[in-house]
Amino acid sequence: MNHNTTVFVGLDVHKDFIAVAYVPDDREAEIIYLGPIGTKQCDIDKLTRRLQPKASRLIFAYEAGPSGYGLYRYLLSKGYTCLVVAPSLIPKRPGDRVKTNRRDAVQLARLLRSGDLSSVYVPDLEHKAIRDLSRAREDTLKDLKAAKLRLKSFLLRHGIYYTGNASWTPAHLRWLSEVVCPTPTQQIVFQEYVHTVSEHEGRLTHLETELRDRVSSWKLLPLVSALQALRGVQFTVAVTTVAELGDLSRFDKPRQLSAFLGLIPSEHSTGEKRHQGSITKTGNTHARRAIIEGAWAYRYPAKVSRQIQERQQNLPKHIQDIA
């Protein structure tokens, strides 16, 4: 083994294989492409045994993607350093239109050696589980809205109108139970649309109950409770924000958090001219949506309502003062 040396390993991860390239920390050294390997843990172990004699330290990097963080956690459990990098922040040369597995792995190894890669925050397993549950609730809510829209569009096409003040109230549901379509076939379609809405409502209720139960024993529950002291930030907004952002202490300044969420203005300035446009909308879309949704409450005059008082009553005084 070469003492006090480092080998940088670029991994282009796919579902069925991983393209591997590595390079020593010597700036004059050439990047070596090893080719594809399997994705099982035994394949990773075989790769590390092959690379260990070349250096005292191995540093791995791969792009964040649909494969998740399993490879990252496994390499860390074996004592190696691994970076999960943001694909959108990987430097690319203008005019480079060729993309292959080999070139991606080689590029990752080269940029890892030069220190030009930006890693993403990787949550622990418990945090990832809460995030998955929160996103499942959000997906179900989208499905429910789509199902309601299809049902109302179906009735509109057939000239069946509800004349009440608000939809999906008990009065509206009673009216739906009495709707009769022009033909038996259309009645079947209508009943299926109604059944789909009811099914999604049941799923949403179940997921919200499970989310509250799981968060009650989560280590970040104090942060979730503290955020609910703010106006417009109820349970789902607070949980979504914390689950998506994770450890907020990694942001040194509020502006860094805003930039991560894509809430800062875009800019195109040259010379003495400065032009700022709409927000960049980069980063985590789930957290950005939840925060913007909560911010709508600040359109109205400041007021501590009864619901906010109930959310604040068991919180420390300094948190209430900030809120």
Coordinates of C-alpha atoms in Angstrom, one line a residue, residues 15-312:
K15 CA -30.0 0.2 -11.9
D16 CA -28.1 -2.9 -13.2
F17 CA -24.4 -1.8 -13.2
I18 CA -21.9 0.8 -12.0
A19 CA -19.3 2.3 -14.3
V20 CA -16.1 2.9 -12.4
A21 CA -13.1 5.2 -13.0
Y22 CA -10.3 6.2 -10.6
V23 CA -7.3 8.5 -10.5
P24 CA -4.5 9.0 -7.9
D25 CA -4.1 12.4 -6.2
D26 CA -1.0 13.0 -8.4
R27 CA -2.0 15.9 -10.8
E28 CA 0.0 14.3 -13.6
A29 CA -1.6 10.9 -13.3
E30 CA -4.0 9.7 -15.9
I31 CA -7.5 8.6 -15.1
I32 CA -8.1 4.9 -15.4
Y33 CA -11.4 3.5 -16.5
L34 CA -12.1 0.1 -14.9
G35 CA -15.4 -0.6 -16.7
P36 CA -18.8 -1.7 -15.3
I37 CA -19.3 -3.7 -12.2
G38 CA -22.4 -5.1 -10.5
T39 CA -24.5 -3.3 -8.0
K40 CA -24.5 -5.9 -5.2
Q41 CA -22.5 -5.4 -2.0
C42 CA -20.2 -8.3 -3.0
D43 CA -19.4 -6.4 -6.2
I44 CA -18.6 -3.2 -4.2
D45 CA -16.4 -5.3 -1.8
K46 CA -14.5 -6.7 -4.8
L47 CA -13.9 -3.2 -6.1
T48 CA -12.6 -1.9 -2.8
R49 CA -10.2 -4.9 -2.4
R50 CA -8.9 -4.2 -5.9
L51 CA -8.3 -0.5 -5.1
Q52 CA -7.0 -0.7 -1.6
P53 CA -3.4 -1.7 -2.5
K54 CA -3.1 1.5 -4.6
A55 CA -3.6 4.0 -1.8
S56 CA -4.1 4.5 1.9
R57 CA -7.4 6.3 1.4
L58 CA -10.3 5.8 -1.1
I59 CA -12.8 8.6 -1.8
F60 CA -15.9 7.8 -3.8
A61 CA -18.4 10.0 -5.5
Y62 CA -21.6 9.4 -7.5
E63 CA -24.5 11.5 -8.7
A64 CA -27.7 11.8 -6.7
G65 CA -30.4 10.0 -8.6
P66 CA -33.2 7.4 -8.4
S67 CA -30.9 4.8 -7.0
G68 CA -31.0 6.5 -3.6
Y69 CA -28.4 6.5 -0.9
G70 CA -27.9 2.8 -0.3
L71 CA -24.5 2.8 -1.9
Y72 CA -23.5 5.9 0.1
R73 CA -24.5 4.3 3.4
Y74 CA -22.8 1.0 2.6
L75 CA -19.4 2.7 1.7
L76 CA -19.6 4.7 4.9
S77 CA -20.3 1.6 7.0
K78 CA -17.1 0.2 5.6
G79 CA -15.1 3.2 6.7
Y80 CA -14.7 4.9 3.3
T81 CA -15.4 8.5 2.3
C82 CA -18.3 9.0 -0.2
L83 CA -19.9 12.0 -1.7
V84 CA -23.3 12.1 -3.3
V85 CA -23.1 15.1 -5.7
A86 CA -25.8 17.3 -7.1
P87 CA -26.1 16.6 -10.9
S88 CA -27.1 20.2 -11.6
L89 CA -23.9 21.6 -10.0
I90 CA -21.5 19.4 -11.9
P91 CA -19.3 21.6 -14.1
K92 CA -19.8 21.0 -17.8
R93 CA -17.8 22.4 -20.8
P94 CA -19.8 24.4 -23.3
G95 CA -20.4 22.5 -26.5
D96 CA -19.9 19.1 -24.9
R97 CA -22.7 17.1 -26.4
V98 CA -21.3 13.6 -25.9
K99 CA -22.5 11.6 -22.9
T100 CA -21.5 8.0 -22.1
N101 CA -21.2 5.9 -19.0
R102 CA -17.4 6.0 -19.4
R103 CA -17.2 9.7 -19.8
D104 CA -19.5 10.3 -16.8
A105 CA -17.3 8.1 -14.5
V106 CA -14.1 9.7 -15.7
Q107 CA -15.5 13.2 -15.3
L108 CA -16.6 12.4 -11.7
A109 CA -13.1 11.1 -10.8
R110 CA -11.4 14.1 -12.4
L111 CA -13.7 16.7 -10.7
L112 CA -13.5 14.8 -7.3
R113 CA -9.7 15.1 -7.5
S114 CA -9.9 18.8 -8.3
G115 CA -12.4 19.5 -5.6
D116 CA -15.1 20.9 -7.9
L117 CA -18.0 18.7 -6.8
S118 CA -20.8 19.9 -4.5
S119 CA -22.2 17.2 -2.2
V120 CA -25.9 17.0 -1.2
Y121 CA -27.3 16.4 2.3
V122 CA -27.9 12.7 2.9
P123 CA -30.5 12.1 5.6
D124 CA -30.3 9.1 8.0
L125 CA -32.7 6.2 7.7
E126 CA -35.2 7.5 10.2
H127 CA -35.2 10.9 8.5
K128 CA -35.6 9.3 5.1
A129 CA -38.6 7.2 6.3
I130 CA -40.4 10.4 7.6
R131 CA -39.6 12.1 4.2
D132 CA -41.0 9.1 2.3
L133 CA -44.2 9.1 4.4
S134 CA -44.6 12.9 4.0
R135 CA -44.2 12.6 0.2
A136 CA -46.6 9.7 0.1
R137 CA -49.2 12.0 1.7
E138 CA -48.4 14.8 -0.7
D139 CA -48.8 12.4 -3.7
T140 CA -52.1 11.1 -2.4
L141 CA -53.4 14.7 -2.0
K142 CA -52.5 15.4 -5.6
D143 CA -54.3 12.2 -6.7
L144 CA -57.4 13.2 -4.6
K145 CA -57.5 16.7 -6.3
A146 CA -57.2 15.1 -9.7
A147 CA -60.0 12.6 -8.9
K148 CA -62.3 15.4 -7.7
L149 CA -61.6 17.4 -10.9
R150 CA -62.4 14.4 -13.1
L151 CA -65.7 13.8 -11.3
K152 CA -66.8 17.5 -11.5
S153 CA -65.7 17.6 -15.2
F154 CA -67.8 14.5 -15.9
L155 CA -70.9 16.1 -14.3
L156 CA -70.3 19.4 -16.1
R157 CA -70.1 17.6 -19.5
H158 CA -73.6 16.1 -18.9
G159 CA -75.2 19.3 -17.7
I160 CA -75.4 18.2 -14.0
Y161 CA -74.7 21.2 -11.7
Y162 CA -74.4 21.6 -8.0
T163 CA -76.1 24.9 -6.9
G164 CA -74.7 24.9 -3.3
N165 CA -72.2 27.4 -1.9
A166 CA -69.2 25.0 -1.6
S167 CA -68.1 21.7 -2.9
W168 CA -67.2 18.5 -0.9
T169 CA -69.2 19.7 2.1
P170 CA -71.7 17.2 3.7
A171 CA -74.5 18.9 1.7
H172 CA -72.5 18.4 -1.6
L173 CA -71.8 14.7 -0.7
R174 CA -75.5 14.1 -0.1
W175 CA -76.3 15.7 -3.4
L176 CA -73.7 13.4 -5.1
S177 CA -75.4 10.3 -3.6
E178 CA -78.7 11.3 -5.3
V179 CA -77.3 12.1 -8.8
V180 CA -78.8 10.0 -11.6
C181 CA -77.0 10.0 -15.0
P182 CA -78.9 9.8 -18.4
T183 CA -77.9 6.2 -19.1
P184 CA -76.9 3.2 -17.0
T185 CA -73.4 3.1 -18.6
Q186 CA -72.8 6.7 -17.6
Q187 CA -74.1 5.9 -14.1
I188 CA -71.4 3.2 -13.8
V189 CA -68.7 5.8 -14.8
F190 CA -70.1 8.2 -12.3
Q191 CA -70.0 5.7 -9.5
E192 CA -66.4 4.7 -10.3
Y193 CA -65.4 8.4 -10.1
V194 CA -67.1 8.8 -6.8
H195 CA -65.5 5.6 -5.5
T196 CA -62.1 6.8 -6.6
V197 CA -62.6 10.1 -4.6
S198 CA -63.7 8.1 -1.5
E199 CA -60.7 5.8 -1.8
H200 CA -58.2 8.6 -2.0
E201 CA -59.8 10.4 0.9
G202 CA -59.4 7.2 3.0
R203 CA -55.8 6.8 2.0
L204 CA -55.1 10.5 2.8
T205 CA -56.7 10.1 6.3
H206 CA -54.7 7.0 7.0
L207 CA -51.4 8.5 5.9
E208 CA -52.0 11.7 7.9
T209 CA -52.7 9.6 11.0
E210 CA -49.5 7.5 10.5
L211 CA -47.5 10.7 9.9
R212 CA -48.6 12.1 13.2
D213 CA -47.8 8.9 15.0
R214 CA -44.3 8.5 13.5
V215 CA -43.4 12.2 14.1
S216 CA -44.4 12.0 17.7
S217 CA -41.3 9.8 18.4
W218 CA -39.0 11.5 15.9
K219 CA -35.8 13.1 17.2
L220 CA -36.7 16.3 15.2
L221 CA -40.1 16.7 16.9
P222 CA -38.9 19.7 18.9
L223 CA -38.1 21.5 15.6
V224 CA -41.4 20.6 14.1
S225 CA -43.2 21.9 17.2
A226 CA -41.2 25.1 17.2
L227 CA -42.0 25.9 13.6
Q228 CA -45.7 25.6 14.3
A229 CA -45.4 28.6 16.5
L230 CA -45.3 30.7 13.3
R231 CA -48.4 31.9 11.6
G232 CA -49.3 29.8 8.6
V233 CA -47.2 26.9 9.7
Q234 CA -49.4 24.0 10.8
F235 CA -48.4 20.4 11.2
T236 CA -48.1 19.3 7.6
V237 CA -46.2 22.4 6.5
A238 CA -43.8 22.0 9.5
V239 CA -43.2 18.3 8.9
T240 CA -42.7 18.8 5.2
T241 CA -40.2 21.6 5.8
V242 CA -38.1 19.6 8.4
A243 CA -38.3 16.3 6.5
E244 CA -37.1 17.9 3.2
L245 CA -34.4 20.3 4.7
G246 CA -33.0 18.1 7.4
D247 CA -30.3 19.6 9.6
L248 CA -30.7 23.4 9.3
S249 CA -27.5 24.0 11.2
R250 CA -25.6 23.3 7.9
F251 CA -26.7 26.7 6.6
D252 CA -24.5 29.5 8.1
K253 CA -26.8 32.3 7.0
P254 CA -30.5 32.6 6.1
R255 CA -29.5 33.6 2.5
Q256 CA -27.8 30.2 2.1
L257 CA -31.1 28.5 3.0
S258 CA -33.0 30.8 0.6
A259 CA -30.5 30.0 -2.2
F260 CA -30.9 26.3 -1.5
L261 CA -34.7 26.6 -1.8
G262 CA -34.5 28.7 -4.9
L263 CA -36.2 31.6 -3.2
I264 CA -33.6 34.2 -4.3
P265 CA -34.1 36.3 -7.4
S266 CA -32.4 35.2 -10.6
E267 CA -29.9 37.7 -12.0
H268 CA -28.3 38.6 -15.4
S269 CA -25.9 41.5 -14.9
T270 CA -23.2 42.7 -17.2
G271 CA -21.1 45.8 -16.9
E272 CA -23.0 48.5 -15.1
K273 CA -26.4 47.0 -15.9
R274 CA -28.0 44.8 -13.3
H275 CA -31.2 42.9 -14.0
Q276 CA -32.9 40.7 -11.5
G277 CA -35.8 38.4 -12.5
S278 CA -38.1 35.9 -10.8
I279 CA -36.9 33.5 -8.1
T280 CA -34.6 30.8 -9.4
K281 CA -36.8 27.8 -8.3
T282 CA -33.8 25.6 -7.8
G283 CA -33.3 23.0 -5.1
N284 CA -36.0 21.2 -3.2
T285 CA -39.4 21.8 -4.7
H286 CA -41.3 20.1 -1.8
A287 CA -39.9 22.3 0.9
R288 CA -40.2 25.5 -1.3
R289 CA -43.9 24.8 -1.9
A290 CA -44.6 24.2 1.8
I291 CA -42.8 27.4 2.9
I292 CA -44.5 29.5 0.2
E293 CA -47.8 28.1 1.3
G294 CA -47.1 29.1 4.9
A295 CA -45.9 32.5 3.9
W296 CA -49.4 33.4 2.4
A297 CA -50.6 33.9 6.0
Y298 CA -48.3 37.0 6.3
R299 CA -50.5 38.9 3.9
Y300 CA -52.8 39.6 6.8
P301 CA -52.3 41.8 9.9
A302 CA -50.3 40.1 12.7
K303 CA -52.6 38.3 15.1
V304 CA -52.1 35.5 17.5
S305 CA -55.2 33.4 17.0
R306 CA -56.6 30.8 19.4
Q307 CA -55.0 28.0 17.2
I308 CA -51.6 29.6 17.4
Q309 CA -51.9 30.1 21.1
E310 CA -52.6 26.4 21.5
R311 CA -49.6 25.5 19.4
Q312 CA -47.3 27.9 21.4

